[in-house]
Coordinates of C-alpha atoms in Angstrom, one line a residue:
M7 CA -37.7 -39.2 -12.7
A8 CA -37.0 -35.6 -11.7
T9 CA -33.3 -36.3 -11.9
Q10 CA -33.6 -37.6 -15.5
I11 CA -35.6 -34.5 -16.5
F12 CA -33.0 -32.3 -15.0
K13 CA -30.2 -34.1 -16.8
K14 CA -32.1 -33.6 -20.1
L15 CA -32.6 -29.9 -19.4
S16 CA -29.2 -29.3 -17.9
P17 CA -27.5 -28.0 -21.2
A18 CA -30.3 -25.4 -21.6
A19 CA -30.5 -24.6 -17.9
A20 CA -26.7 -23.9 -17.9
L21 CA -27.4 -21.0 -20.2
F22 CA -29.6 -19.3 -17.5
R23 CA -27.5 -20.4 -14.5
R24 CA -26.0 -17.4 -12.7
T25 CA -22.2 -17.7 -12.6
K26 CA -20.0 -16.1 -10.0
T27 CA -16.6 -14.6 -11.0
T28 CA -13.9 -15.0 -8.4
S29 CA -11.2 -12.4 -7.8
A30 CA -8.6 -14.8 -9.3
Q31 CA -10.7 -15.2 -12.4
Y32 CA -11.2 -11.5 -12.7
V33 CA -7.4 -10.9 -12.5
A34 CA -6.7 -13.7 -15.0
S35 CA -9.2 -12.3 -17.5
R36 CA -8.3 -8.6 -17.5
A37 CA -6.3 -7.0 -20.2
R38 CA -2.6 -7.5 -19.7
D39 CA 0.6 -5.9 -21.0
P40 CA 2.6 -8.7 -22.7
T41 CA 5.9 -6.8 -22.4
F42 CA 5.4 -6.3 -18.7
E43 CA 4.3 -9.9 -18.1
K44 CA 7.6 -11.1 -19.6
L45 CA 9.5 -8.7 -17.4
M46 CA 7.7 -10.0 -14.3
E47 CA 8.6 -13.6 -15.2
K48 CA 12.2 -12.5 -15.1
Y49 CA 11.6 -10.6 -11.9
K50 CA 10.3 -13.7 -10.2
N51 CA 13.6 -15.4 -11.0
L52 CA 15.5 -12.3 -9.6
L53 CA 13.7 -12.8 -6.3
K54 CA 14.8 -16.5 -6.2
V55 CA 18.4 -15.4 -7.0
I56 CA 18.3 -12.8 -4.1
S57 CA 17.0 -15.5 -1.7
I58 CA 19.8 -17.9 -2.6
Q59 CA 22.3 -15.0 -2.5
D60 CA 21.2 -14.1 1.1
L61 CA 21.7 -17.7 2.2
I62 CA 25.2 -17.8 0.8
L63 CA 26.2 -14.5 2.4
A64 CA 24.8 -15.7 5.7
S65 CA 27.1 -18.7 5.8
N66 CA 30.1 -18.7 8.1
S67 CA 32.4 -20.4 5.6
T68 CA 35.3 -18.7 3.7
P69 CA 34.4 -17.9 1.0
P70 CA 30.7 -17.8 1.8
S71 CA 29.0 -20.9 0.3
V72 CA 26.2 -23.4 0.8
S73 CA 25.8 -27.0 -0.3
L74 CA 23.4 -28.0 -3.0
D75 CA 22.0 -30.5 -0.6
F76 CA 21.0 -27.7 1.7
L77 CA 19.3 -25.8 -1.2
H78 CA 17.6 -29.0 -2.3
R79 CA 15.9 -29.3 1.1
L80 CA 14.6 -25.7 0.6
S81 CA 13.5 -26.2 -3.0
Q82 CA 9.8 -25.9 -2.1
T83 CA 10.3 -22.8 -0.1
L84 CA 12.5 -21.2 -2.8
H85 CA 10.1 -22.3 -5.5
L86 CA 12.9 -24.2 -7.4
N87 CA 10.7 -26.6 -9.2
R88 CA 13.5 -28.3 -11.2
G89 CA 15.9 -28.4 -8.3
P90 CA 18.7 -26.0 -7.3
A91 CA 21.3 -27.4 -9.7
A92 CA 19.2 -26.7 -12.8
F93 CA 18.4 -23.2 -11.5
L94 CA 21.9 -22.3 -10.6
R95 CA 23.3 -23.4 -13.9
N96 CA 21.0 -20.9 -15.7
Y97 CA 23.0 -18.0 -14.0
P98 CA 26.7 -18.8 -14.4
H99 CA 27.5 -15.0 -14.0
I100 CA 26.1 -15.1 -10.5
F101 CA 26.7 -18.6 -9.1
H102 CA 29.6 -20.9 -9.2
I103 CA 29.2 -24.6 -8.4
F104 CA 32.3 -26.5 -7.2
N105 CA 33.1 -29.7 -5.3
H106 CA 34.0 -29.1 -1.7
P107 CA 37.5 -30.5 -1.1
V108 CA 36.7 -31.7 2.5
K109 CA 33.0 -32.5 2.5
L110 CA 33.2 -34.0 -1.0
Q111 CA 29.9 -32.7 -2.2
P112 CA 28.8 -29.9 -4.6
F113 CA 28.7 -26.4 -3.1
C114 CA 27.6 -23.1 -4.5
T115 CA 29.3 -19.7 -4.1
L116 CA 28.9 -16.2 -5.7
T117 CA 31.1 -15.1 -8.6
P118 CA 33.4 -12.1 -8.3
A119 CA 31.0 -10.1 -10.4
A120 CA 28.1 -10.9 -8.1
L121 CA 30.2 -10.0 -5.0
R122 CA 31.1 -6.6 -6.5
I123 CA 27.4 -5.9 -7.0
V124 CA 26.6 -6.9 -3.4
R125 CA 29.3 -4.5 -2.1
L126 CA 28.0 -1.8 -4.4
E127 CA 24.5 -2.1 -3.1
S128 CA 25.7 -2.1 0.5
E129 CA 27.6 1.1 0.0
A130 CA 24.6 2.7 -1.7
I131 CA 22.4 1.8 1.2
E132 CA 24.9 3.0 3.8
N133 CA 25.2 6.4 2.0
S134 CA 21.4 6.8 2.0
L135 CA 20.8 6.3 5.7
P136 CA 19.2 9.7 6.1
L137 CA 16.7 8.8 3.4
A138 CA 16.0 5.5 5.2
V139 CA 15.0 7.5 8.3
T140 CA 12.7 9.7 6.3
R141 CA 11.0 6.6 4.7
L142 CA 10.4 5.1 8.1
V143 CA 8.9 8.3 9.4
K144 CA 6.6 8.5 6.4
L145 CA 5.5 4.9 6.8
L146 CA 4.7 5.4 10.5
S147 CA 3.0 8.7 9.8
M148 CA 0.5 6.9 7.6
S149 CA -0.5 4.6 10.5
L150 CA -3.6 5.6 12.4
T151 CA -1.7 5.2 15.7
K152 CA 1.7 6.2 14.5
K153 CA 2.8 2.6 15.3
L154 CA 3.6 -0.4 13.2
P155 CA 4.6 -4.0 14.0
L156 CA 8.3 -4.5 13.5
R157 CA 7.8 -7.9 11.8
A158 CA 5.7 -6.1 9.2
I159 CA 8.5 -3.8 8.4
F160 CA 10.9 -6.8 8.2
K161 CA 8.6 -7.9 5.3
V162 CA 9.5 -4.9 3.2
W163 CA 12.9 -3.8 4.5
R164 CA 14.5 -4.6 1.2
E165 CA 11.9 -2.8 -0.8
L166 CA 12.3 0.3 1.4
G167 CA 16.1 0.3 0.8
L168 CA 16.8 -0.3 4.5
P169 CA 20.1 -1.8 5.7
D170 CA 20.2 -5.3 7.0
N171 CA 20.8 -4.0 10.5
F172 CA 18.3 -1.2 10.4
E173 CA 17.2 -1.9 14.0
D174 CA 20.6 -0.6 15.1
S175 CA 21.7 1.7 12.3
V176 CA 18.3 3.5 11.9
I177 CA 16.1 2.9 14.9
S178 CA 18.5 2.8 17.8
R179 CA 20.6 5.7 16.4
N180 CA 17.5 7.8 16.2
S181 CA 16.0 7.2 19.6
D182 CA 14.5 10.7 19.6
V183 CA 12.4 9.8 16.6
F184 CA 11.7 6.1 17.0
S185 CA 11.2 3.8 19.9
L186 CA 10.3 0.1 20.4
Q187 CA 7.5 -1.3 22.6
D188 CA 6.8 -4.9 23.5
G189 CA 4.0 -6.5 21.5
N190 CA 1.1 -8.6 22.7
E191 CA 3.0 -11.8 22.0
P192 CA 6.5 -12.9 23.3
N193 CA 9.5 -11.6 21.2
T194 CA 7.3 -9.2 19.2
H195 CA 7.9 -5.5 19.1
I196 CA 6.0 -2.4 17.9
L197 CA 7.8 0.5 16.3
V198 CA 6.6 3.8 17.5
L199 CA 7.0 7.3 16.0
N200 CA 8.0 9.6 18.9
D201 CA 8.2 12.9 17.1
S202 CA 7.9 13.9 13.4
E203 CA 8.0 17.7 13.7
E204 CA 11.4 18.0 12.1
F205 CA 10.1 15.9 9.2
K206 CA 6.9 17.9 8.8
D207 CA 7.9 19.4 5.5
C208 CA 8.6 15.9 4.1
L209 CA 5.1 14.6 4.8
V210 CA 3.8 15.5 1.4
P211 CA 2.3 12.7 -0.8
A212 CA 4.3 11.9 -3.9
V213 CA 1.2 12.3 -6.1
E214 CA 1.1 16.0 -5.1
K215 CA 4.4 16.6 -6.9
W216 CA 2.8 15.2 -10.1
R217 CA -0.3 17.4 -9.6
V218 CA 1.9 20.5 -9.2
M219 CA 3.8 19.6 -12.4
E220 CA 0.6 19.0 -14.3
C221 CA -0.8 22.4 -13.2
C222 CA 2.5 24.2 -14.2
K223 CA 2.5 22.9 -17.7
E224 CA 1.8 25.5 -20.3
D225 CA -0.3 23.1 -22.4
C226 CA -2.2 21.8 -19.4
S227 CA -5.8 21.3 -20.5
V228 CA -7.0 19.8 -17.2
D229 CA -9.2 21.9 -14.9
R230 CA -7.2 23.0 -11.8
T231 CA -10.1 22.0 -9.5
E232 CA -10.4 18.6 -11.2
I233 CA -6.7 17.7 -10.8
Q234 CA -6.8 18.5 -7.1
Y235 CA -7.7 15.0 -6.2
S236 CA -6.7 13.2 -9.3
F237 CA -4.1 10.4 -9.8
K238 CA -1.9 9.7 -12.7
H239 CA -3.3 6.6 -14.5
G240 CA -2.8 4.5 -17.6
F241 CA -4.4 1.4 -19.1
P242 CA -2.9 -1.8 -20.6
P243 CA -2.6 -2.0 -24.4
G244 CA -5.7 -3.4 -26.0
M245 CA -8.0 -2.6 -23.1
R246 CA -11.4 -1.5 -24.4
L247 CA -12.9 1.3 -22.4
R248 CA -16.6 1.8 -22.4
K249 CA -18.0 5.3 -22.4
N250 CA -19.7 4.8 -19.0
F251 CA -16.5 3.5 -17.5
K252 CA -14.6 6.7 -18.6
V253 CA -17.4 8.8 -17.0
K254 CA -17.1 6.8 -13.7
V255 CA -13.3 7.2 -13.7
K256 CA -13.6 10.9 -14.3
E257 CA -16.1 11.3 -11.4
W258 CA -13.9 9.2 -9.2
Q259 CA -10.9 11.3 -10.0
R260 CA -12.8 14.4 -8.7
L261 CA -13.9 12.7 -5.5
P262 CA -12.3 14.3 -2.4
Y263 CA -10.6 12.0 0.1
V264 CA -8.4 12.0 3.2
G265 CA -4.7 12.0 2.3
P266 CA -2.3 9.4 3.6
Y267 CA -0.7 11.8 6.1
E268 CA -4.0 13.5 7.2
E269 CA -5.7 12.7 10.5
M270 CA -8.7 10.4 10.2
R271 CA -11.0 8.9 12.8
V272 CA -12.2 5.5 11.8
G273 CA -15.2 5.6 14.1
K274 CA -16.7 8.6 12.4
I275 CA -16.8 7.1 8.9
K276 CA -20.2 7.5 7.3
R277 CA -21.4 4.2 6.1
T278 CA -23.0 5.6 3.0
K279 CA -22.0 4.9 -0.6
N280 CA -20.2 8.2 -0.9
G281 CA -18.4 7.6 2.4
V282 CA -17.3 4.1 1.3
M283 CA -16.0 5.5 -2.0
R284 CA -14.0 8.1 -0.1
M285 CA -12.5 5.4 2.0
E286 CA -11.7 3.4 -1.0
K287 CA -10.0 6.4 -2.6
R288 CA -8.0 6.9 0.6
A289 CA -6.9 3.3 0.2
V290 CA -5.6 4.0 -3.3
G291 CA -3.8 7.1 -1.9
I292 CA -2.2 5.0 0.9
V293 CA -1.0 2.3 -1.5
H294 CA 0.2 4.9 -4.0
E295 CA 2.2 6.6 -1.3
F296 CA 3.5 3.2 0.0
L297 CA 4.8 2.4 -3.5
S298 CA 6.5 5.8 -3.8
L299 CA 8.6 4.9 -0.7
T300 CA 9.9 1.7 -2.2
V301 CA 13.1 1.6 -4.3
E302 CA 11.6 -0.1 -7.3
K303 CA 8.1 1.5 -7.0
M304 CA 6.5 -1.9 -6.7
V305 CA 5.8 -4.5 -4.0
E306 CA 4.0 -7.7 -3.6
V307 CA 0.3 -7.5 -2.6
E308 CA 0.8 -9.9 0.3
K309 CA 3.4 -7.6 1.8
I310 CA 1.1 -4.6 1.7
S311 CA -1.6 -6.6 3.3
H312 CA 0.4 -6.7 6.6
F313 CA -0.2 -3.0 7.0
R314 CA -3.9 -2.7 6.0
K315 CA -5.3 -2.7 9.6
W316 CA -2.7 -0.2 10.8
F317 CA -3.3 2.1 7.9
G318 CA -7.1 1.8 8.2
I319 CA -7.7 0.7 4.6
D320 CA -10.2 -2.1 5.2
L321 CA -12.5 -2.0 2.2
N322 CA -15.4 -3.7 4.1
P323 CA -16.6 -1.2 6.9
N324 CA -19.4 -3.5 7.9
P325 CA -20.4 -4.1 11.5
V326 CA -21.4 -7.7 10.8
Y327 CA -18.0 -8.3 9.2
E328 CA -16.3 -6.7 12.2
A329 CA -18.1 -8.9 14.6
R330 CA -17.3 -12.0 12.7
R331 CA -13.7 -10.9 12.4
K332 CA -13.4 -10.6 16.2
L333 CA -14.6 -14.2 16.5
F334 CA -12.1 -15.3 13.8
D335 CA -9.3 -13.5 15.8
L336 CA -10.2 -15.7 18.8
V337 CA -10.0 -18.8 16.6
L338 CA -6.6 -17.7 15.4
F339 CA -5.6 -16.9 19.0
G340 CA -5.7 -20.6 19.7
R341 CA -4.3 -21.5 23.2
R342 CA -2.3 -18.4 23.5
G343 CA -3.3 -16.3 26.5
L344 CA -3.4 -19.2 29.0
D345 CA -1.4 -19.1 32.1
R346 CA 1.7 -21.3 32.6
G347 CA -0.4 -24.0 34.1
G348 CA -2.6 -24.1 31.0
D349 CA -5.8 -24.1 32.9
K350 CA -6.9 -20.5 33.5
L351 CA -7.6 -18.2 30.6
K352 CA -6.2 -14.7 30.9
S353 CA -8.5 -11.8 29.9
V354 CA -8.1 -10.7 26.3
D355 CA -8.8 -7.1 25.7
M356 CA -10.5 -6.8 22.3
S357 CA -12.3 -3.4 22.8
E358 CA -13.2 -1.6 19.7
G359 CA -11.1 1.5 20.5
D360 CA -7.8 -0.5 20.9
E361 CA -8.5 -3.2 18.3
V362 CA -5.8 -1.9 16.0
E363 CA -3.2 -2.2 18.8
K364 CA -4.5 -5.3 20.7
C365 CA -5.9 -7.6 18.1
T366 CA -3.4 -10.5 17.9
M367 CA -3.9 -11.6 14.3
I368 CA -4.3 -8.3 12.5
E369 CA -1.5 -9.4 10.2
V370 CA -3.4 -12.4 8.9
I371 CA -5.0 -11.9 5.5
T372 CA -6.2 -14.3 2.9
L373 CA -5.3 -14.1 -0.7
G374 CA -8.9 -13.4 -1.6
E375 CA -8.9 -10.3 0.7
A376 CA -5.7 -9.1 -0.9
L377 CA -7.2 -9.6 -4.4
H378 CA -10.2 -7.5 -3.4
V379 CA -7.8 -4.6 -3.0
T380 CA -6.2 -5.4 -6.4
R381 CA -9.6 -5.7 -8.1
Y382 CA -10.7 -2.3 -6.8
L383 CA -7.5 -0.6 -7.8
V384 CA -7.7 -2.1 -11.3
A385 CA -11.3 -1.1 -11.7
R386 CA -11.0 2.4 -10.2
L387 CA -7.4 3.5 -10.9
D388 CA -5.2 1.7 -13.4
D389 CA -2.2 3.7 -12.2
L390 CA -1.4 0.4 -10.4
Y391 CA -2.4 -2.0 -13.1
H392 CA 1.1 -3.3 -13.5
G393 CA 0.9 -5.5 -10.5
Y394 CA 0.9 -2.6 -8.1
R395 CA 3.6 -0.8 -10.0
M396 CA 3.5 3.0 -9.9
T397 CA 4.4 4.7 -13.1
Q398 CA 6.7 7.7 -12.8

């Protein structure tokens, strides 16, 4: 009887039912820039082209080539929904499909125009090795411990404009600046910044240059004290801004924060509303500076998430969350840490002071956690509204 009554009232009850908006729904419903959305669709295809190009260049054949059958087996990984043949034929200026004379099956190689671009990029990267050293120094200087996992840097080596062999050409050749330590797991390494004194003058956030330029303008109408902690920001076309939202953004722009290269002790963070807001603004500053180090001034959210623990930009400074996270780390730890016999468990040091260095799964992050960062940046500072793209 109660069930039948509830069914009759369900249409009316639905009006009063409290709904929960997920991060994905929030991102999907926010105002978008149609022009940029079309550009990003093309950019996704560029990433697929680069992945296939890398596979071709890594082959040992002469000229470098790979079979379509090999690419077909990687279709899911490369996100080639219609198969490799259909994708490759869309870009005849980049890829050339031919029948292999010996193996008698279709192969793919790069066109002369694409090979010229590859050589041009390699020469540009080689000529900018000093800048690559500076970028790595800045990246490590933003870390709380001046250390970063090497596999995290491998995630963004292309975005940072590093050469393919940056371990030898950048790290090994500058042993006075960088060094490698063994990680907690086999075959893992930690990149350490030994000395950054000679790069001290370079450790200035990119946003500071914009602030100086704004202050030096003759027609500058912004208060000098207000712009001291401000970020350049913009909003998507058609986005309606409420008056209270503008007021909150203005207040947030004035809020002081610890810069990306300034010393910060995580243990002394005040767990107040103002303290959390300062930490959130520091997270914006970290991401802003991270983007300024990239070649195209944009990077995927998932790649930034691999650095969040090392940069100290967790947006949930909650002791309950930290305790649960430690248990989750042990779950992810699995059977690792056992001795060779598989019976005795080695001690796992998870002390609070060394958690950043010793926590095994610090690089694991869910999409939902990454979107929390996106959601905050969109709400607080739309400088990064273009999918974490920094406007210049």
